[in-house]
Amino acid sequence: MHGKRRIRYIISNDYNTTLYIGVTSDLQPDFRSIKRKNILTPSLQNTIAVNWLIFESFFLIEEAIGREKKLKGGSRYAKIKLIESINPSWKDLSSELL
């Protein structure tokens, strides 16, 4: 599957108390589904909104999954530092998906 990007993303709830890391090959359907249902994990259920904070693009799914696993295994502090290095104001980037 050459040319198809794999996207690694970090999303959060309204209060940025929960960070969720995921990988997809087609972000728009995932975005629509998550915005509609607001359900990814029990900690994100019933939130008012889901904020899309970071996107990284990879050509190989193995690279995206490797990055996802590394981030999931890291500390919350490391995740926050990554978010702030790319998106210092923690702006919801969902409008850029549409």
GROMACS .gro file of C-alpha atoms in nm:
model
   98
    1MET     CA    1   0.000   0.000   0.000
    2HIS     CA    2   0.237   0.265  -0.120
    3GLY     CA    3   0.137   0.629  -0.088
    4LYS     CA    4  -0.117   0.575   0.191
    5ARG     CA    5  -0.026   0.760   0.507
    6ARG     CA    6  -0.060   0.614   0.854
    7ILE     CA    7  -0.153   0.870   1.117
    8ARG     CA    8  -0.062   0.856   1.483
    9TYR     CA    9  -0.269   1.095   1.692
   10ILE     CA   10  -0.325   1.213   2.048
   11ILE     CA   11  -0.668   1.323   2.160
   12SER     CA   12  -0.798   1.441   2.495
   13ASN     CA   13  -1.119   1.526   2.673
   14ASP     CA   14  -1.233   1.884   2.741
   15TYR     CA   15  -1.027   1.915   3.056
   16ASN     CA   16  -0.714   1.749   2.911
   17THR     CA   17  -0.720   1.503   3.198
   18THR     CA   18  -0.719   1.198   2.972
   19LEU     CA   19  -0.481   1.150   2.680
   20TYR     CA   20  -0.560   0.882   2.423
   21ILE     CA   21  -0.307   0.774   2.161
   22GLY     CA   22  -0.417   0.595   1.846
   23VAL     CA   23  -0.312   0.496   1.494
   24THR     CA   24  -0.524   0.495   1.181
   25SER     CA   25  -0.481   0.484   0.806
   26ASP     CA   26  -0.788   0.699   0.745
   27LEU     CA   27  -0.831   0.978   0.995
   28GLN     CA   28  -1.153   1.140   0.869
   29PRO     CA   29  -1.386   0.844   0.931
   30ASP     CA   30  -1.221   0.792   1.272
   31PHE     CA   31  -1.267   1.163   1.346
   32ARG     CA   32  -1.635   1.160   1.250
   33SER     CA   33  -1.702   0.843   1.446
   34ILE     CA   34  -1.531   0.968   1.760
   35LYS     CA   35  -1.695   1.310   1.744
   36ARG     CA   36  -2.036   1.147   1.696
   37LYS     CA   37  -2.005   0.885   1.968
   38ASN     CA   38  -1.748   1.045   2.202
   39ILE     CA   39  -1.657   0.692   2.304
   40LEU     CA   40  -1.305   0.552   2.276
   41THR     CA   41  -1.225   0.430   2.623
   42PRO     CA   42  -1.428   0.434   2.943
   43SER     CA   43  -1.234   0.741   3.057
   44LEU     CA   44  -1.349   0.940   2.751
   45GLN     CA   45  -1.714   0.834   2.765
   46ASN     CA   46  -1.969   1.107   2.823
   47THR     CA   47  -1.724   1.387   2.766
   48ILE     CA   48  -1.860   1.707   2.618
   49ALA     CA   49  -1.597   1.716   2.347
   50VAL     CA   50  -1.289   1.539   2.224
   51ASN     CA   51  -0.991   1.757   2.141
   52TRP     CA   52  -0.755   1.645   1.866
   53LEU     CA   53  -0.412   1.766   1.974
   54ILE     CA   54  -0.142   1.605   1.757
   55PHE     CA   55  -0.105   1.424   1.429
   56GLU     CA   56   0.209   1.256   1.298
   57SER     CA   57   0.223   1.096   0.957
   58PHE     CA   58   0.410   0.778   0.861
   59PHE     CA   59   0.430   0.578   0.540
   60LEU     CA   60   0.487   0.243   0.712
   61ILE     CA   61   0.228   0.112   0.956
   62GLU     CA   62   0.506  -0.050   1.158
   63GLU     CA   63   0.660   0.293   1.219
   64ALA     CA   64   0.327   0.439   1.332
   65ILE     CA   65   0.256   0.147   1.564
   66GLY     CA   66   0.609   0.157   1.703
   67ARG     CA   67   0.571   0.528   1.780
   68GLU     CA   68   0.230   0.467   1.935
   69LYS     CA   69   0.368   0.192   2.164
   70LYS     CA   70   0.663   0.407   2.268
   71LEU     CA   71   0.432   0.696   2.360
   72LYS     CA   72   0.184   0.471   2.540
   73GLY     CA   73   0.469   0.328   2.746
   74GLY     CA   74   0.601   0.671   2.833
   75SER     CA   75   0.507   0.902   3.114
   76ARG     CA   76   0.227   1.155   3.106
   77TYR     CA   77   0.496   1.423   3.139
   78ALA     CA   78   0.659   1.302   2.813
   79LYS     CA   79   0.323   1.313   2.634
   80ILE     CA   80   0.256   1.665   2.760
   81LYS     CA   81   0.603   1.780   2.647
   82LEU     CA   82   0.536   1.635   2.300
   83ILE     CA   83   0.196   1.804   2.276
   84GLU     CA   84   0.341   2.137   2.388
   85SER     CA   85   0.629   2.111   2.139
   86ILE     CA   86   0.384   2.077   1.849
   87ASN     CA   87   0.068   2.243   1.981
   88PRO     CA   88   0.172   2.474   2.270
   89SER     CA   89  -0.176   2.620   2.320
   90TRP     CA   90  -0.343   2.276   2.322
   91LYS     CA   91  -0.570   2.399   2.042
   92ASP     CA   92  -0.828   2.151   1.914
   93LEU     CA   93  -0.708   2.067   1.562
   94SER     CA   94  -1.030   1.896   1.454
   95SER     CA   95  -1.126   2.184   1.224
   96GLU     CA   96  -0.819   2.102   1.016
   97LEU     CA   97  -0.959   1.755   0.948
   98LEU     CA   98  -1.272   1.873   0.770
   0.00000   0.00000   0.00000
